[in-house]
Amino acid sequence: MSDTSRAHALALDARDPLAPLRKRFRLPEGVVYLDGNSLGALPDDVPGALDDVVLRQWGVDLIRSWNDNDWWNAPTRVGAAIAPLIGAAEGQVVCGDSTSVQLFNALVAAVRLRPGRSVILTDPDTFPTDGYLADSVARLCGARVRRVPAGEAAAVLGGAEGADVAVAAYNHVDYRTGELRDLAGITRAAHDAGALALWDVCHTAGAVPIDADAHDLDFVVGCTYKYLSGGPGSPAFLYVARRLHDVFDPALTGWHGHQEPFAMEPGYRPADGIARARIGSPPILGMLALESAIGVFRETGMAAIRAKSLALTDLFIACVDELGLEVATPREHARRGSQVAVRHDEAHPIMAALIERGVIGDVRPPDILRFGFNALYVSYSDVVDAAAALGDVLASGSHRDPRFAVRATVT
Amino acid sequence: MSDTSRAHALALDARDPLAPLRKRFRLPEGVVYLDGNSLGALPDDVPGALDDVVLRQWGVDLIRSWNDNDWWNAPTRVGAAIAPLIGAAEGQVVCGDSTSVQLFNALVAAVRLRPGRSVILTDPDTFPTDGYLADSVARLCGARVRRVPAGEAAAVLGGAEGADVAVAAYNHVDYRTGELRDLAGITRAAHDAGALALWDVCHTAGAVPIDADAHDLDFVVGCTYKYLSGGPGSPAFLYVARRLHDVFDPALTGWHGHQEPFAMEPGYRPADGIARARIGSPPILGMLALESAIGVFRETGMAAIRAKSLALTDLFIACVDELGLEVATPREHARRGSQVAVRHDEAHPIMAALIERGVIGDVRPPDILRFGFNALYVSYSDVVDAAAALGDVLASGSHRDPRFAVRATVT
């Protein structure tokens, strides 16, 4: 049995090598924040960095900032800062736009790279936007979407249908259950079938090592407002493996991806390298806030983050077990991301009651309570405090207060 | 002859009804800023508004802000604030993403709305990204792009080819010359031919009345970092005429455009109304900065802004005439936007020398000096001061200093 006492949690905090990084985030008093898998907490560096962007770069340097403060290169520069966090060598990551837009662009490019193949393979339980965009790309490109659970994807790719798959597009983590998918295995099966592999790492970037280069991933799309704490609606990123750069042929041929944008030529000539994946004017405020936010990752490494994340989720699972609740997240480390999902018929009012007590997570239909653990700022004592609050809510029945029947929680 | 004296300019400033709005912007000392057609100056309200977004909404309210600070509705709420500036009744404008992405989405939707027609009609001198995306959409949708100058578009639409045009996609203002196109005439000709009209109003939104509803425009795309002063890379907007809402069928079917996003359904069911044009998570920092920035428009109206803009450009043209330079911008008010383009073989070094003197404009290839006039913060004395600096540079030959041969100016 794990020791779930608060004393033990405090002891773990005392010897946690990442504990000093907690003060790099501004966490409100009285809150245990377990929703960093949806919106990361505010990094302490961000307000000052944004003040500089707004007051000096925009306010004083004005248009000159595109050169003088290097706004022009922000998409590839911030991409380069994200690269080591997903195991990518330089020059393969661009930052910009939303996850949805990047998924669309990558899916079109993937289908075009496999002419004669008609299938986009994806998960019936994929995050909704991934599925909607797969359907949209299939319609535009004359392909079709085949929905196969992640656990069966390798077998399908290895069977007769595999030869018709252009791209296997999967989520690294199931956004509901927190299950970590077999990224290496599905990628290998896709390649063995002659297909490409596209991974949505929204729920792992900054929390779980991804090793994009080592696993020969083709395309990786992720958001930056979850474990990377880039801020609300901060721009997404796209990784394109270097071997595809010369043939990468995206749909969104915006002028920032042109070989010579300021030649203002009438015809599109794609830029070399990952700059080809640029689209239009980047969202500078959000992108430079993000750049500042991820500075904290230079002070640690993904291995240390992963180790603590697993220890935090191990401890929370032990606490939830003691409460007799159903854990929907796999217990094996190799199959777990950085969140713990608890299944309960009253998930919604329970979470509303927890939030009122200062323990913030979220819910996903139909019956999932989600608790996300960002190793950079969540402590072991947070974990036992959150579990204690959950136990109190259930023991007292406070979630049955009619106020909690109507509360809406989004994103 | 116009009076181009500084004394007269000061007299005009003294009776300018918009003059008090200048203090709503933070303009650096010693700068005459005539590049607000590329990046608008910093509105005084923005830093405080952003502080609240970052420190309180993100930092303290955290994920709850999607509900409690209504982040969720920001795209349609900010769209609703932009609507009156382009002459749109409520519920037809959404804010988000880049101009390039919005153009792509609108073009696909337009082509789909005219099945059996194969032509996207656009301008050979369109802003580059518009042309690149027209080519991309044509390729994806099995259409083709026909490039016809704006001045000939109505004739082509009225001829035999008109029956094959799906959409006429034009820029309201030529980004190089500042020429204002015949929005009403081309739109009417498009509709008479059974085609749709898409207008890119990047260079007019906030400077020239657009009257989207009155002119029966179908789609309007614009950026917000020029005359709307939303900040670097602030999100674009898309207007879709209400009569098209039920049949609008865009390519970028992101989950924010779903009828019930938080039902997390596997299939896409488009939202009603303009919300269908939402894509992914909106860039909250940039969007709320923009929301704050455009508050100043509530204190005046597009007619007053247009009147002053024309007076400013009239005065600048008179000054440039006195310098004996070639004005590339039409002199008729009905054919002029809010910028004045001066043609000169040495455009690039001249602008570099001007910028060093604190007069900021920009250049466009091959030989255009651009000066943009935002009536909210540019004064008549700015105009004569800028012209005087231009005259000084040319008289002294200071632009021939070798330093200015290499200077790059972007966006």
mmCIF file of N, CA and C in Angstrom, chain B residues 160-211:
data_model
loop_
_atom_site.group_PDB
_atom_site.id
_atom_site.type_symbol
_atom_site.label_atom_id
_atom_site.label_comp_id
_atom_site.label_asym_id
_atom_site.label_seq_id
_atom_site.Cartn_x
_atom_site.Cartn_y
_atom_site.Cartn_z
ATOM 1 N N ALA B 160 -19.408 36.409 -71.295
ATOM 2 C CA ALA B 160 -19.698 34.973 -71.384
ATOM 3 C C ALA B 160 -19.083 34.191 -70.231
ATOM 4 N N GLU B 161 -17.919 34.647 -69.788
ATOM 5 C CA GLU B 161 -17.240 33.914 -68.712
ATOM 6 C C GLU B 161 -17.965 34.015 -67.376
ATOM 7 N N GLY B 162 -18.793 35.053 -67.248
ATOM 8 C CA GLY B 162 -19.435 35.310 -65.954
ATOM 9 C C GLY B 162 -20.201 34.120 -65.414
ATOM 10 N N ALA B 163 -20.792 33.355 -66.296
ATOM 11 C CA ALA B 163 -21.624 32.226 -65.861
ATOM 12 C C ALA B 163 -20.814 31.115 -65.217
ATOM 13 N N ASP B 164 -19.484 31.160 -65.415
ATOM 14 C CA ASP B 164 -18.649 30.117 -64.812
ATOM 15 C C ASP B 164 -17.919 30.597 -63.556
ATOM 16 N N VAL B 165 -18.173 31.841 -63.173
ATOM 17 C CA VAL B 165 -17.484 32.368 -61.984
ATOM 18 C C VAL B 165 -18.252 31.966 -60.724
ATOM 19 N N ALA B 166 -17.554 31.343 -59.804
ATOM 20 C CA ALA B 166 -18.156 31.013 -58.508
ATOM 21 C C ALA B 166 -18.070 32.203 -57.565
ATOM 22 N N VAL B 167 -16.900 32.823 -57.534
ATOM 23 C CA VAL B 167 -16.696 33.919 -56.580
ATOM 24 C C VAL B 167 -15.705 34.923 -57.158
ATOM 25 N N ALA B 168 -16.021 36.197 -56.970
ATOM 26 C CA ALA B 168 -15.084 37.267 -57.292
ATOM 27 C C ALA B 168 -14.448 37.707 -55.973
ATOM 28 N N ALA B 169 -13.134 37.589 -55.902
ATOM 29 C CA ALA B 169 -12.419 37.848 -54.642
ATOM 30 C C ALA B 169 -11.432 38.985 -54.869
ATOM 31 N N TYR B 170 -11.759 40.145 -54.335
ATOM 32 C CA TYR B 170 -10.947 41.331 -54.586
ATOM 33 C C TYR B 170 -10.559 42.037 -53.288
ATOM 34 N N ASN B 171 -9.507 42.833 -53.396
ATOM 35 C CA ASN B 171 -9.071 43.680 -52.280
ATOM 36 C C ASN B 171 -9.793 45.018 -52.386
ATOM 37 N N HIS B 172 -10.274 45.506 -51.275
ATOM 38 C CA HIS B 172 -10.978 46.791 -51.314
ATOM 39 C C HIS B 172 -10.012 47.919 -51.685
ATOM 40 N N VAL B 173 -8.790 47.817 -51.217
ATOM 41 C CA VAL B 173 -7.753 48.795 -51.577
ATOM 42 C C VAL B 173 -6.519 48.049 -52.077
ATOM 43 N N ASP B 174 -5.924 48.560 -53.133
ATOM 44 C CA ASP B 174 -4.648 48.021 -53.608
ATOM 45 C C ASP B 174 -3.578 48.370 -52.574
ATOM 46 N N TYR B 175 -2.922 47.326 -52.056
ATOM 47 C CA TYR B 175 -1.982 47.567 -50.949
ATOM 48 C C TYR B 175 -0.781 48.376 -51.380
ATOM 49 N N ARG B 176 -0.507 48.419 -52.667
ATOM 50 C CA ARG B 176 0.642 49.216 -53.119
ATOM 51 C C ARG B 176 0.218 50.656 -53.408
ATOM 52 N N THR B 177 -0.725 50.832 -54.321
ATOM 53 C CA THR B 177 -1.056 52.190 -54.766
ATOM 54 C C THR B 177 -2.046 52.901 -53.860
ATOM 55 N N GLY B 178 -2.750 52.149 -53.028
ATOM 56 C CA GLY B 178 -3.785 52.775 -52.224
ATOM 57 C C GLY B 178 -5.069 53.050 -52.979
ATOM 58 N N GLU B 179 -5.177 52.526 -54.179
ATOM 59 C CA GLU B 179 -6.411 52.731 -54.949
ATOM 60 C C GLU B 179 -7.576 51.975 -54.319
ATOM 61 N N LEU B 180 -8.700 52.677 -54.199
ATOM 62 C CA LEU B 180 -9.923 52.074 -53.667
ATOM 63 C C LEU B 180 -10.711 51.496 -54.830
ATOM 64 N N ARG B 181 -11.062 50.226 -54.691
ATOM 65 C CA ARG B 181 -11.768 49.565 -55.792
ATOM 66 C C ARG B 181 -13.279 49.776 -55.712
ATOM 67 N N ASP B 182 -13.923 49.491 -56.813
ATOM 68 C CA ASP B 182 -15.365 49.685 -56.932
ATOM 69 C C ASP B 182 -16.091 48.498 -56.308
ATOM 70 N N LEU B 183 -16.150 48.536 -55.000
ATOM 71 C CA LEU B 183 -16.756 47.442 -54.241
ATOM 72 C C LEU B 183 -18.213 47.216 -54.651
ATOM 73 N N ALA B 184 -18.944 48.302 -54.760
ATOM 74 C CA ALA B 184 -20.369 48.167 -55.094
ATOM 75 C C ALA B 184 -20.537 47.609 -56.506
ATOM 76 N N GLY B 185 -19.758 48.134 -57.437
ATOM 77 C CA GLY B 185 -19.934 47.738 -58.837
ATOM 78 C C GLY B 185 -19.530 46.296 -59.098
ATOM 79 N N ILE B 186 -18.394 45.892 -58.535
ATOM 80 C CA ILE B 186 -17.941 44.505 -58.751
ATOM 81 C C ILE B 186 -18.893 43.529 -58.069
ATOM 82 N N THR B 187 -19.375 43.906 -56.890
ATOM 83 C CA THR B 187 -20.311 43.031 -56.182
ATOM 84 C C THR B 187 -21.600 42.871 -56.987
ATOM 85 N N ARG B 188 -22.103 43.984 -57.502
ATOM 86 C CA ARG B 188 -23.331 43.926 -58.304
ATOM 87 C C ARG B 188 -23.107 43.056 -59.538
ATOM 88 N N ALA B 189 -21.989 43.257 -60.198
ATOM 89 C CA ALA B 189 -21.699 42.465 -61.403
ATOM 90 C C ALA B 189 -21.576 40.985 -61.068
ATOM 91 N N ALA B 190 -20.955 40.689 -59.920
ATOM 92 C CA ALA B 190 -20.835 39.285 -59.493
ATOM 93 C C ALA B 190 -22.227 38.694 -59.279
ATOM 94 N N HIS B 191 -23.058 39.431 -58.574
ATOM 95 C CA HIS B 191 -24.395 38.904 -58.287
ATOM 96 C C HIS B 191 -25.223 38.771 -59.569
ATOM 97 N N ASP B 192 -25.089 39.739 -60.465
ATOM 98 C CA ASP B 192 -25.815 39.642 -61.740
ATOM 99 C C ASP B 192 -25.394 38.397 -62.519
ATOM 100 N N ALA B 193 -24.133 37.999 -62.318
ATOM 101 C CA ALA B 193 -23.633 36.796 -63.001
ATOM 102 C C ALA B 193 -23.947 35.526 -62.219
ATOM 103 N N GLY B 194 -24.593 35.681 -61.065
ATOM 104 C CA GLY B 194 -24.900 34.511 -60.239
ATOM 105 C C GLY B 194 -23.739 34.081 -59.367
ATOM 106 N N ALA B 195 -22.694 34.924 -59.289
ATOM 107 C CA ALA B 195 -21.511 34.585 -58.484
ATOM 108 C C ALA B 195 -21.589 35.262 -57.113
ATOM 109 N N LEU B 196 -20.692 34.885 -56.266
ATOM 110 C CA LEU B 196 -20.575 35.499 -54.943
ATOM 111 C C LEU B 196 -19.440 36.514 -54.952
ATOM 112 N N ALA B 197 -19.466 37.425 -53.966
ATOM 113 C CA ALA B 197 -18.411 38.432 -53.849
ATOM 114 C C ALA B 197 -17.734 38.322 -52.498
ATOM 115 N N LEU B 198 -16.414 38.189 -52.531
ATOM 116 C CA LEU B 198 -15.606 38.141 -51.304
ATOM 117 C C LEU B 198 -14.669 39.341 -51.333
ATOM 118 N N TRP B 199 -14.694 40.146 -50.285
ATOM 119 C CA TRP B 199 -13.836 41.328 -50.223
ATOM 120 C C TRP B 199 -12.822 41.216 -49.113
ATOM 121 N N ASP B 200 -11.592 41.500 -49.442
ATOM 122 C CA ASP B 200 -10.518 41.615 -48.450
ATOM 123 C C ASP B 200 -10.413 43.097 -48.096
ATOM 124 N N VAL B 201 -10.780 43.412 -46.865
ATOM 125 C CA VAL B 201 -10.823 44.816 -46.440
ATOM 126 C C VAL B 201 -9.708 45.150 -45.447
ATOM 127 N N CYS B 202 -8.616 44.400 -45.517
ATOM 128 C CA CYS B 202 -7.503 44.646 -44.588
ATOM 129 C C CYS B 202 -7.099 46.114 -44.592
ATOM 130 N N HIS B 203 -7.093 46.722 -45.771
ATOM 131 C CA HIS B 203 -6.598 48.092 -45.878
ATOM 132 C C HIS B 203 -7.697 49.141 -45.791
ATOM 133 N N THR B 204 -8.902 48.737 -45.424
ATOM 134 C CA THR B 204 -9.960 49.738 -45.262
ATOM 135 C C THR B 204 -10.688 49.629 -43.926
ATOM 136 N N ALA B 205 -10.694 48.454 -43.316
ATOM 137 C CA ALA B 205 -11.442 48.308 -42.062
ATOM 138 C C ALA B 205 -10.937 49.311 -41.028
ATOM 139 N N GLY B 206 -11.813 50.159 -40.575
ATOM 140 C CA GLY B 206 -11.454 51.178 -39.596
ATOM 141 C C GLY B 206 -11.022 52.492 -40.226
ATOM 142 N N ALA B 207 -10.921 52.538 -41.548
ATOM 143 C CA ALA B 207 -10.484 53.772 -42.217
ATOM 144 C C ALA B 207 -11.485 54.255 -43.263
ATOM 145 N N VAL B 208 -12.173 53.320 -43.887
ATOM 146 C CA VAL B 208 -13.102 53.641 -44.976
ATOM 147 C C VAL B 208 -14.418 52.911 -44.680
ATOM 148 N N PRO B 209 -15.551 53.571 -44.825
ATOM 149 C CA PRO B 209 -16.814 52.840 -44.625
ATOM 150 C C PRO B 209 -16.917 51.702 -45.637
ATOM 151 N N ILE B 210 -17.431 50.570 -45.196
ATOM 152 C CA ILE B 210 -17.501 49.403 -46.077
ATOM 153 C C ILE B 210 -18.952 49.052 -46.409
ATOM 154 N N ASP B 211 -19.832 49.264 -45.452
ATOM 155 C CA ASP B 211 -21.262 49.050 -45.713
ATOM 156 C C ASP B 211 -21.549 47.658 -46.269
#
